[in-house]
Amino acid sequence: MVLLVPACVAALFALLPLGYLAVRALERGPAFAWEVVADERTLDLLGRSLGLTAVVVAACVILGVSLAWLTVRTALPGARVWSVAATLPLAVPSYVAAFAWLSAEPDLAGFGGAALALTLVSFPYVLLPVAAALRGIDPAQEEAARSLGHGPLRTFLRVTLPQLRPAAGGGALLVALYVLSDFGAVSLMRYDTFTRAIHTSYRASFDRTPAAALSVVLVVMTVALVAAEARTRGRAGHARTGGGTARPAAPVPLGRWKPLALLWCGAVVAVAVAFPLGTLGYWLTVGSSATWDLGGLTETAWATLGVAAAGAALTTALALPVGVIAARHRGRGARLLEQAAYAGHALPGITVALSLVFFAVRYAYPLYQRLPLLVCAYAVLFLPVAVAATRAAVLQAPPVLEDVARSLGRRPWQVLREVTVPLAAPGVTAGAALTFVVCMKELPATLLLRPTGMDTLATRLWTETGAGSFAAAAPYAAALILLAAVPSYLLGRHRT
Amino acid sequence: MRRPLAGRITALLAAGLLLPALAACGSGDDTDTDASGSGDGGDAALVIYSGRNEKLVKPILDKLEKAVGADVEVRYGDSAELAAQILEEGDRTKAGLFFSQDAGALGALSKEGMLAKLPQATLDKVDQAYRSGEGDWVGLSGRVRVIAYNPDEVAADEVPDSVHDVVEPEWKDKVGFAPTNASFQAFVTGMRVLEGDDATRKWLEDLKANGAKTYANNLATLDAVEAGEVSLGLVNHYYWYERVAEKGEDEVDARLHFLPGKDPGALINVAGAGVLADNGEQSATARKAVDYLLSEEAQTYFADRTKEYPLAAGVTSTVEGLPPLESLESPDIDLGKLESLQETLAMLQDVGLV
């Protein structure tokens, strides 16, 4: 199996933080680690984290599915514009969104504010795969349902929605893991979650053992979530060949619902895109500390683009074998492989960064505090984003074509190169673009692992806000959002 | 429809990838380079891990480079995270000097034996109260806990003289503080040292029961006082002076109250520096750097730029309206004893404040 070796390399890579956590958590014996974990506060944090995750995921699914359906399948005026606009929130870092809301409405702090900020930056994780799936679905089944007398709503619920479940489930999983690992929004909104407790633990005691023990709980939660998502997938297969051609579905007329649909799209875009951008504009115009250091800004922007591109490239390369195996094989081994790839994703960036410090200092010292290590950190952190995209893309490529290629005497790697990869390419590139965006926004691992003296837009943003000069931070935030908007825009226009 | 998009994104990725990836591969191969980035390879180059914000300290660290006569590379980050990073790096740390925002992070490194003893002459420049009992780090600038108040909400002479008063019913729902902030936690640790665990726990419980509002940090707390969201805020003094320097005193509504009578709420904490042990080549330069940071030039810089108290003997603050350090009636406490942060955290967690 040509894919197995690279896939295992990717999985081992993603398991690095786990090895580190085991070493650190057990440093003072299992009894101490258990004492940390068995504290009643752990249960409380668990409840708070899961509660926030559930609310954000539910909201993201509602926003993501409704917007995807409206923009892809209905006669919504300006559908393409809306679909691009609805992808742009991806470009907004959670800490910027949280800050924008807090500065406008301090009372938002707490559960509500955290849920709001996280929902508004992460619903495109659901929107994108669902929109792609909607375009890939054969409209014939829906037409059949309609011809049997089902109304549009009933058809959507009974026929379309079940087919969207894998895409929405995969997106929801990414959202859930994002919420579990987020530090920026929850810390600004002062809502205590596991990740925030892990940060507090580092901060207050400089002690890595309790933080590691708590992180292990996060990993367990990740595995449970990934397993739960795998269950919801069921046996759904999406590929089709023969018996008709995939063609665009006829747009559903909205009729008297049109104003309401437009209002819905407009409201989402206003709060998720226009509002944070407006806030930045406001800081820029009123703040006395605003300075346009164009040279510094350009240099930082280039560095950011460079590391994010490298991170996206490595992540995509590592995700490819894992994604193909996850899509094509149902065995326990394939499942474990996929779950391993998700291991690092729910962990706070600081934990992943410290684990790479630990390994690099011991086993790869020449690479320490150099770009390759930072790029590796991005891969560990964001592998699932690329795996999910790859897996979905391969699932939509008919396995029959691979069988045909094999029957024509092609070797496995030739099948991969000549059939699977070309068919999955658009989805894989979309995954790469998504990874690119999340790499650009990453902060804690970048702070610890970047080469000394190197800055990204996110670290500059951190520096400026750390000194309390929000206006000076605004150009960096604006640049970050604008640059991340380019791949987001392409994703929004993505047509498979 | 497929190709153009895939092509565009691939081109975008490839274009961005080319430069740094090539650079990365190139530099990753030659294993013997010691310093990263700019390729300046002098053995005595000093690497400073700075938990202090770049905006605040870069100018003085630029001058430090000339003063110590060696290349200086500065790695900026969060004090606690950099301390964790140094602990993770162990004796292979790249850092020669750790410049920390608070005594706690220095104490953590000291406890693990990561810091080298400083020469007595260096230590003697700073009052014993503001340096390590072990002689392995010194405070460079002082920061005092104060109560910020909004004059529209509370008259100057009604502001409490003790943090014990803010848990009284008259301040119900009117107090803001930042429980996750290192300075607040250091203050609670100080209270534990001064008044014992039981009294401190009671105070925290009363504070919570009294509806005190929590904020992410001192700045957010000060903002809340400005906005009248709370009447009193437990903060560090320099945030207010920095804001006044930025906006002008007329534009800032909040005022500060320095607590009298050695109240635990008037604790003076420090930002400081320590030289990493086991980092032979850098150590001499790092010691010179500490001496420079205690020089009149550097100390005056801290006074002017960050509005903190200079700690080197003979240098006084230049900030208008700032009470002299000697006039403050802060509690007598060994800053080395503020290392028991872990117990403070446990207590804050128990009470449900963090």
PDB file of N, CA and C in Angstrom, chain A residues 260-330:
ATOM      1  N   LEU A 260     -37.028  37.804   3.163  1.00  0.00           N
ATOM      2  CA  LEU A 260     -36.548  37.198   4.401  1.00  0.00           C
ATOM      3  C   LEU A 260     -35.162  36.550   4.195  1.00  0.00           C
ATOM      4  N   ALA A 261     -35.026  35.863   3.043  1.00  0.00           N
ATOM      5  CA  ALA A 261     -33.749  35.217   2.738  1.00  0.00           C
ATOM      6  C   ALA A 261     -32.649  36.263   2.604  1.00  0.00           C
ATOM      7  N   LEU A 262     -32.979  37.368   1.925  1.00  0.00           N
ATOM      8  CA  LEU A 262     -31.992  38.431   1.764  1.00  0.00           C
ATOM      9  C   LEU A 262     -31.631  39.050   3.107  1.00  0.00           C
ATOM     10  N   LEU A 263     -32.632  39.210   3.937  1.00  0.00           N
ATOM     11  CA  LEU A 263     -32.408  39.786   5.262  1.00  0.00           C
ATOM     12  C   LEU A 263     -31.466  38.900   6.075  1.00  0.00           C
ATOM     13  N   TRP A 264     -31.711  37.610   5.993  1.00  0.00           N
ATOM     14  CA  TRP A 264     -30.892  36.629   6.727  1.00  0.00           C
ATOM     15  C   TRP A 264     -29.436  36.714   6.284  1.00  0.00           C
ATOM     16  N   CYS A 265     -29.211  36.651   4.963  1.00  0.00           N
ATOM     17  CA  CYS A 265     -27.844  36.736   4.442  1.00  0.00           C
ATOM     18  C   CYS A 265     -27.211  38.074   4.828  1.00  0.00           C
ATOM     19  N   GLY A 266     -27.988  39.132   4.657  1.00  0.00           N
ATOM     20  CA  GLY A 266     -27.459  40.466   4.954  1.00  0.00           C
ATOM     21  C   GLY A 266     -27.071  40.587   6.411  1.00  0.00           C
ATOM     22  N   ALA A 267     -27.909  40.060   7.303  1.00  0.00           N
ATOM     23  CA  ALA A 267     -27.639  40.168   8.731  1.00  0.00           C
ATOM     24  C   ALA A 267     -26.363  39.421   9.094  1.00  0.00           C
ATOM     25  N   VAL A 268     -26.228  38.208   8.542  1.00  0.00           N
ATOM     26  CA  VAL A 268     -25.035  37.413   8.871  1.00  0.00           C
ATOM     27  C   VAL A 268     -23.780  38.119   8.388  1.00  0.00           C
ATOM     28  N   VAL A 269     -23.808  38.584   7.140  1.00  0.00           N
ATOM     29  CA  VAL A 269     -22.626  39.257   6.594  1.00  0.00           C
ATOM     30  C   VAL A 269     -22.339  40.551   7.367  1.00  0.00           C
ATOM     31  N   ALA A 270     -23.394  41.227   7.773  1.00  0.00           N
ATOM     32  CA  ALA A 270     -23.188  42.479   8.514  1.00  0.00           C
ATOM     33  C   ALA A 270     -22.492  42.217   9.843  1.00  0.00           C
ATOM     34  N   VAL A 271     -22.968  41.241  10.609  1.00  0.00           N
ATOM     35  CA  VAL A 271     -22.365  41.034  11.931  1.00  0.00           C
ATOM     36  C   VAL A 271     -21.029  40.306  11.841  1.00  0.00           C
ATOM     37  N   ALA A 272     -20.858  39.444  10.824  1.00  0.00           N
ATOM     38  CA  ALA A 272     -19.635  38.639  10.783  1.00  0.00           C
ATOM     39  C   ALA A 272     -18.510  39.307  10.001  1.00  0.00           C
ATOM     40  N   VAL A 273     -18.837  40.161   9.048  1.00  0.00           N
ATOM     41  CA  VAL A 273     -17.791  40.765   8.214  1.00  0.00           C
ATOM     42  C   VAL A 273     -17.749  42.283   8.386  1.00  0.00           C
ATOM     43  N   ALA A 274     -18.891  42.915   8.141  1.00  0.00           N
ATOM     44  CA  ALA A 274     -18.898  44.378   8.144  1.00  0.00           C
ATOM     45  C   ALA A 274     -18.584  44.931   9.532  1.00  0.00           C
ATOM     46  N   PHE A 275     -19.125  44.279  10.559  1.00  0.00           N
ATOM     47  CA  PHE A 275     -18.925  44.822  11.903  1.00  0.00           C
ATOM     48  C   PHE A 275     -17.453  44.845  12.340  1.00  0.00           C
ATOM     49  N   PRO A 276     -16.732  43.685  12.257  1.00  0.00           N
ATOM     50  CA  PRO A 276     -15.319  43.763  12.667  1.00  0.00           C
ATOM     51  C   PRO A 276     -14.506  44.722  11.802  1.00  0.00           C
ATOM     52  N   LEU A 277     -14.800  44.749  10.480  1.00  0.00           N
ATOM     53  CA  LEU A 277     -14.060  45.674   9.615  1.00  0.00           C
ATOM     54  C   LEU A 277     -14.366  47.118   9.992  1.00  0.00           C
ATOM     55  N   GLY A 278     -15.635  47.384  10.288  1.00  0.00           N
ATOM     56  CA  GLY A 278     -16.018  48.735  10.696  1.00  0.00           C
ATOM     57  C   GLY A 278     -15.314  49.149  11.976  1.00  0.00           C
ATOM     58  N   THR A 279     -15.214  48.213  12.919  1.00  0.00           N
ATOM     59  CA  THR A 279     -14.536  48.513  14.177  1.00  0.00           C
ATOM     60  C   THR A 279     -13.073  48.866  13.943  1.00  0.00           C
ATOM     61  N   LEU A 280     -12.433  48.088  13.047  1.00  0.00           N
ATOM     62  CA  LEU A 280     -11.036  48.382  12.723  1.00  0.00           C
ATOM     63  C   LEU A 280     -10.916  49.776  12.126  1.00  0.00           C
ATOM     64  N   GLY A 281     -11.835  50.084  11.217  1.00  0.00           N
ATOM     65  CA  GLY A 281     -11.835  51.404  10.598  1.00  0.00           C
ATOM     66  C   GLY A 281     -11.969  52.500  11.643  1.00  0.00           C
ATOM     67  N   TYR A 282     -12.815  52.225  12.622  1.00  0.00           N
ATOM     68  CA  TYR A 282     -13.031  53.197  13.684  1.00  0.00           C
ATOM     69  C   TYR A 282     -11.755  53.435  14.488  1.00  0.00           C
ATOM     70  N   TRP A 283     -11.084  52.328  14.873  1.00  0.00           N
ATOM     71  CA  TRP A 283      -9.820  52.489  15.610  1.00  0.00           C
ATOM     72  C   TRP A 283      -8.831  53.300  14.806  1.00  0.00           C
ATOM     73  N   LEU A 284      -8.785  52.993  13.488  1.00  0.00           N
ATOM     74  CA  LEU A 284      -7.811  53.665  12.638  1.00  0.00           C
ATOM     75  C   LEU A 284      -8.059  55.155  12.595  1.00  0.00           C
ATOM     76  N   THR A 285      -9.332  55.555  12.603  1.00  0.00           N
ATOM     77  CA  THR A 285      -9.609  56.969  12.450  1.00  0.00           C
ATOM     78  C   THR A 285      -9.543  57.735  13.764  1.00  0.00           C
ATOM     79  N   VAL A 286      -9.903  57.088  14.890  1.00  0.00           N
ATOM     80  CA  VAL A 286      -9.925  57.843  16.135  1.00  0.00           C
ATOM     81  C   VAL A 286      -8.654  57.694  16.966  1.00  0.00           C
ATOM     82  N   GLY A 287      -7.955  56.561  16.815  1.00  0.00           N
ATOM     83  CA  GLY A 287      -6.843  56.285  17.722  1.00  0.00           C
ATOM     84  C   GLY A 287      -5.664  57.194  17.481  1.00  0.00           C
ATOM     85  N   SER A 288      -5.066  57.681  18.541  1.00  0.00           N
ATOM     86  CA  SER A 288      -3.922  58.569  18.380  1.00  0.00           C
ATOM     87  C   SER A 288      -2.642  57.772  18.139  1.00  0.00           C
ATOM     88  N   SER A 289      -2.680  56.474  18.462  1.00  0.00           N
ATOM     89  CA  SER A 289      -1.444  55.695  18.309  1.00  0.00           C
ATOM     90  C   SER A 289      -1.338  55.081  16.917  1.00  0.00           C
ATOM     91  N   ALA A 290      -2.307  55.393  16.041  1.00  0.00           N
ATOM     92  CA  ALA A 290      -2.276  54.806  14.709  1.00  0.00           C
ATOM     93  C   ALA A 290      -1.083  55.327  13.925  1.00  0.00           C
ATOM     94  N   THR A 291      -0.273  54.411  13.430  1.00  0.00           N
ATOM     95  CA  THR A 291       0.841  54.804  12.594  1.00  0.00           C
ATOM     96  C   THR A 291       0.892  53.845  11.430  1.00  0.00           C
ATOM     97  N   TRP A 292       1.154  54.378  10.263  1.00  0.00           N
ATOM     98  CA  TRP A 292       1.267  53.502   9.107  1.00  0.00           C
ATOM     99  C   TRP A 292       2.727  53.305   8.778  1.00  0.00           C
ATOM    100  N   ASP A 293       3.295  52.258   9.357  1.00  0.00           N
ATOM    101  CA  ASP A 293       4.668  51.917   9.033  1.00  0.00           C
ATOM    102  C   ASP A 293       4.600  50.978   7.836  1.00  0.00           C
ATOM    103  N   LEU A 294       4.525  51.585   6.635  1.00  0.00           N
ATOM    104  CA  LEU A 294       4.225  50.791   5.450  1.00  0.00           C
ATOM    105  C   LEU A 294       5.308  49.753   5.181  1.00  0.00           C
ATOM    106  N   GLY A 295       6.574  50.157   5.395  1.00  0.00           N
ATOM    107  CA  GLY A 295       7.673  49.221   5.155  1.00  0.00           C
ATOM    108  C   GLY A 295       7.549  47.989   6.036  1.00  0.00           C
ATOM    109  N   GLY A 296       7.360  48.246   7.351  1.00  0.00           N
ATOM    110  CA  GLY A 296       7.232  47.149   8.303  1.00  0.00           C
ATOM    111  C   GLY A 296       6.036  46.284   7.986  1.00  0.00           C
ATOM    112  N   LEU A 297       4.961  46.946   7.614  1.00  0.00           N
ATOM    113  CA  LEU A 297       3.726  46.228   7.315  1.00  0.00           C
ATOM    114  C   LEU A 297       3.918  45.289   6.114  1.00  0.00           C
ATOM    115  N   THR A 298       4.560  45.824   5.061  1.00  0.00           N
ATOM    116  CA  THR A 298       4.776  45.013   3.860  1.00  0.00           C
ATOM    117  C   THR A 298       5.681  43.828   4.164  1.00  0.00           C
ATOM    118  N   GLU A 299       6.766  44.109   4.895  1.00  0.00           N
ATOM    119  CA  GLU A 299       7.716  43.052   5.214  1.00  0.00           C
ATOM    120  C   GLU A 299       7.039  41.944   6.023  1.00  0.00           C
ATOM    121  N   THR A 300       6.261  42.378   7.036  1.00  0.00           N
ATOM    122  CA  THR A 300       5.564  41.411   7.876  1.00  0.00           C
ATOM    123  C   THR A 300       4.548  40.623   7.056  1.00  0.00           C
ATOM    124  N   ALA A 301       3.868  41.321   6.148  1.00  0.00           N
ATOM    125  CA  ALA A 301       2.861  40.647   5.332  1.00  0.00           C
ATOM    126  C   ALA A 301       3.503  39.573   4.463  1.00  0.00           C
ATOM    127  N   TRP A 302       4.674  39.900   3.890  1.00  0.00           N
ATOM    128  CA  TRP A 302       5.356  38.917   3.049  1.00  0.00           C
ATOM    129  C   TRP A 302       5.780  37.703   3.868  1.00  0.00           C
ATOM    130  N   ALA A 303       6.351  37.977   5.044  1.00  0.00           N
ATOM    131  CA  ALA A 303       6.783  36.866   5.891  1.00  0.00           C
ATOM    132  C   ALA A 303       5.591  35.982   6.253  1.00  0.00           C
ATOM    133  N   THR A 304       4.466  36.636   6.565  1.00  0.00           N
ATOM    134  CA  THR A 304       3.271  35.886   6.934  1.00  0.00           C
ATOM    135  C   THR A 304       2.809  35.011   5.771  1.00  0.00           C
ATOM    136  N   LEU A 305       2.758  35.606   4.578  1.00  0.00           N
ATOM    137  CA  LEU A 305       2.334  34.838   3.403  1.00  0.00           C
ATOM    138  C   LEU A 305       3.253  33.647   3.190  1.00  0.00           C
ATOM    139  N   GLY A 306       4.549  33.892   3.367  1.00  0.00           N
ATOM    140  CA  GLY A 306       5.524  32.825   3.149  1.00  0.00           C
ATOM    141  C   GLY A 306       5.326  31.655   4.089  1.00  0.00           C
ATOM    142  N   VAL A 307       5.293  31.925   5.408  1.00  0.00           N
ATOM    143  CA  VAL A 307       5.167  30.802   6.347  1.00  0.00           C
ATOM    144  C   VAL A 307       3.805  30.134   6.223  1.00  0.00           C
ATOM    145  N   ALA A 308       2.770  30.935   5.969  1.00  0.00           N
ATOM    146  CA  ALA A 308       1.438  30.336   5.852  1.00  0.00           C
ATOM    147  C   ALA A 308       1.380  29.434   4.629  1.00  0.00           C
ATOM    148  N   ALA A 309       2.002  29.877   3.519  1.00  0.00           N
ATOM    149  CA  ALA A 309       2.007  29.050   2.310  1.00  0.00           C
ATOM    150  C   ALA A 309       2.791  27.768   2.547  1.00  0.00           C
ATOM    151  N   ALA A 310       3.952  27.910   3.190  1.00  0.00           N
ATOM    152  CA  ALA A 310       4.746  26.719   3.480  1.00  0.00           C
ATOM    153  C   ALA A 310       3.962  25.783   4.396  1.00  0.00           C
ATOM    154  N   GLY A 311       3.305  26.360   5.406  1.00  0.00           N
ATOM    155  CA  GLY A 311       2.500  25.553   6.329  1.00  0.00           C
ATOM    156  C   GLY A 311       1.385  24.840   5.588  1.00  0.00           C
ATOM    157  N   ALA A 312       0.721  25.556   4.691  1.00  0.00           N
ATOM    158  CA  ALA A 312      -0.384  24.949   3.944  1.00  0.00           C
ATOM    159  C   ALA A 312       0.137  23.837   3.042  1.00  0.00           C
ATOM    160  N   ALA A 313       1.300  24.063   2.413  1.00  0.00           N
ATOM    161  CA  ALA A 313       1.841  23.067   1.494  1.00  0.00           C
ATOM    162  C   ALA A 313       2.198  21.782   2.246  1.00  0.00           C
ATOM    163  N   LEU A 314       2.917  21.931   3.369  1.00  0.00           N
ATOM    164  CA  LEU A 314       3.312  20.741   4.132  1.00  0.00           C
ATOM    165  C   LEU A 314       2.080  20.025   4.676  1.00  0.00           C
ATOM    166  N   THR A 315       1.151  20.803   5.221  1.00  0.00           N
ATOM    167  CA  THR A 315      -0.046  20.201   5.802  1.00  0.00           C
ATOM    168  C   THR A 315      -0.820  19.425   4.754  1.00  0.00           C
ATOM    169  N   THR A 316      -0.960  20.029   3.568  1.00  0.00           N
ATOM    170  CA  THR A 316      -1.706  19.366   2.501  1.00  0.00           C
ATOM    171  C   THR A 316      -0.999  18.086   2.063  1.00  0.00           C
ATOM    172  N   ALA A 317       0.321  18.170   1.951  1.00  0.00           N
ATOM    173  CA  ALA A 317       1.081  16.990   1.540  1.00  0.00           C
ATOM    174  C   ALA A 317       0.904  15.854   2.552  1.00  0.00           C
ATOM    175  N   LEU A 318       0.956  16.199   3.838  1.00  0.00           N
ATOM    176  CA  LEU A 318       0.796  15.168   4.869  1.00  0.00           C
ATOM    177  C   LEU A 318      -0.637  14.651   4.917  1.00  0.00           C
ATOM    178  N   ALA A 319      -1.585  15.541   4.610  1.00  0.00           N
ATOM    179  CA  ALA A 319      -2.996  15.169   4.738  1.00  0.00           C
ATOM    180  C   ALA A 319      -3.441  14.267   3.591  1.00  0.00           C
ATOM    181  N   LEU A 320      -2.775  14.387   2.445  1.00  0.00           N
ATOM    182  CA  LEU A 320      -3.228  13.659   1.253  1.00  0.00           C
ATOM    183  C   LEU A 320      -3.332  12.149   1.500  1.00  0.00           C
ATOM    184  N   PRO A 321      -2.250  11.489   1.933  1.00  0.00           N
ATOM    185  CA  PRO A 321      -2.380  10.037   2.130  1.00  0.00           C
ATOM    186  C   PRO A 321      -3.409   9.679   3.200  1.00  0.00           C
ATOM    187  N   VAL A 322      -3.440  10.462   4.288  1.00  0.00           N
ATOM    188  CA  VAL A 322      -4.397  10.171   5.357  1.00  0.00           C
ATOM    189  C   VAL A 322      -5.823  10.312   4.844  1.00  0.00           C
ATOM    190  N   GLY A 323      -6.060  11.389   4.092  1.00  0.00           N
ATOM    191  CA  GLY A 323      -7.403  11.647   3.579  1.00  0.00           C
ATOM    192  C   GLY A 323      -7.860  10.570   2.609  1.00  0.00           C
ATOM    193  N   VAL A 324      -6.948  10.135   1.727  1.00  0.00           N
ATOM    194  CA  VAL A 324      -7.313   9.100   0.756  1.00  0.00           C
ATOM    195  C   VAL A 324      -7.646   7.799   1.475  1.00  0.00           C
ATOM    196  N   ILE A 325      -6.798   7.435   2.438  1.00  0.00           N
ATOM    197  CA  ILE A 325      -7.051   6.196   3.179  1.00  0.00           C
ATOM    198  C   ILE A 325      -8.361   6.298   3.954  1.00  0.00           C
ATOM    199  N   ALA A 326      -8.588   7.457   4.589  1.00  0.00           N
ATOM    200  CA  ALA A 326      -9.814   7.619   5.377  1.00  0.00           C
ATOM    201  C   ALA A 326     -11.055   7.506   4.495  1.00  0.00           C
ATOM    202  N   ALA A 327     -10.924   7.956   3.250  1.00  0.00           N
ATOM    203  CA  ALA A 327     -12.088   7.917   2.359  1.00  0.00           C
ATOM    204  C   ALA A 327     -12.302   6.538   1.757  1.00  0.00           C
ATOM    205  N   ARG A 328     -11.213   5.818   1.518  1.00  0.00           N
ATOM    206  CA  ARG A 328     -11.316   4.595   0.735  1.00  0.00           C
ATOM    207  C   ARG A 328     -11.342   3.321   1.572  1.00  0.00           C
ATOM    208  N   HIS A 329     -10.980   3.421   2.834  1.00  0.00           N
ATOM    209  CA  HIS A 329     -10.909   2.205   3.646  1.00  0.00           C
ATOM    210  C   HIS A 329     -11.752   2.351   4.898  1.00  0.00           C
ATOM    211  N   ARG A 330     -12.362   1.252   5.296  1.00  0.00           N
ATOM    212  CA  ARG A 330     -13.260   1.311   6.442  1.00  0.00           C
ATOM    213  C   ARG A 330     -12.712   0.601   7.667  1.00  0.00           C
TER     214      ARG A 330
END
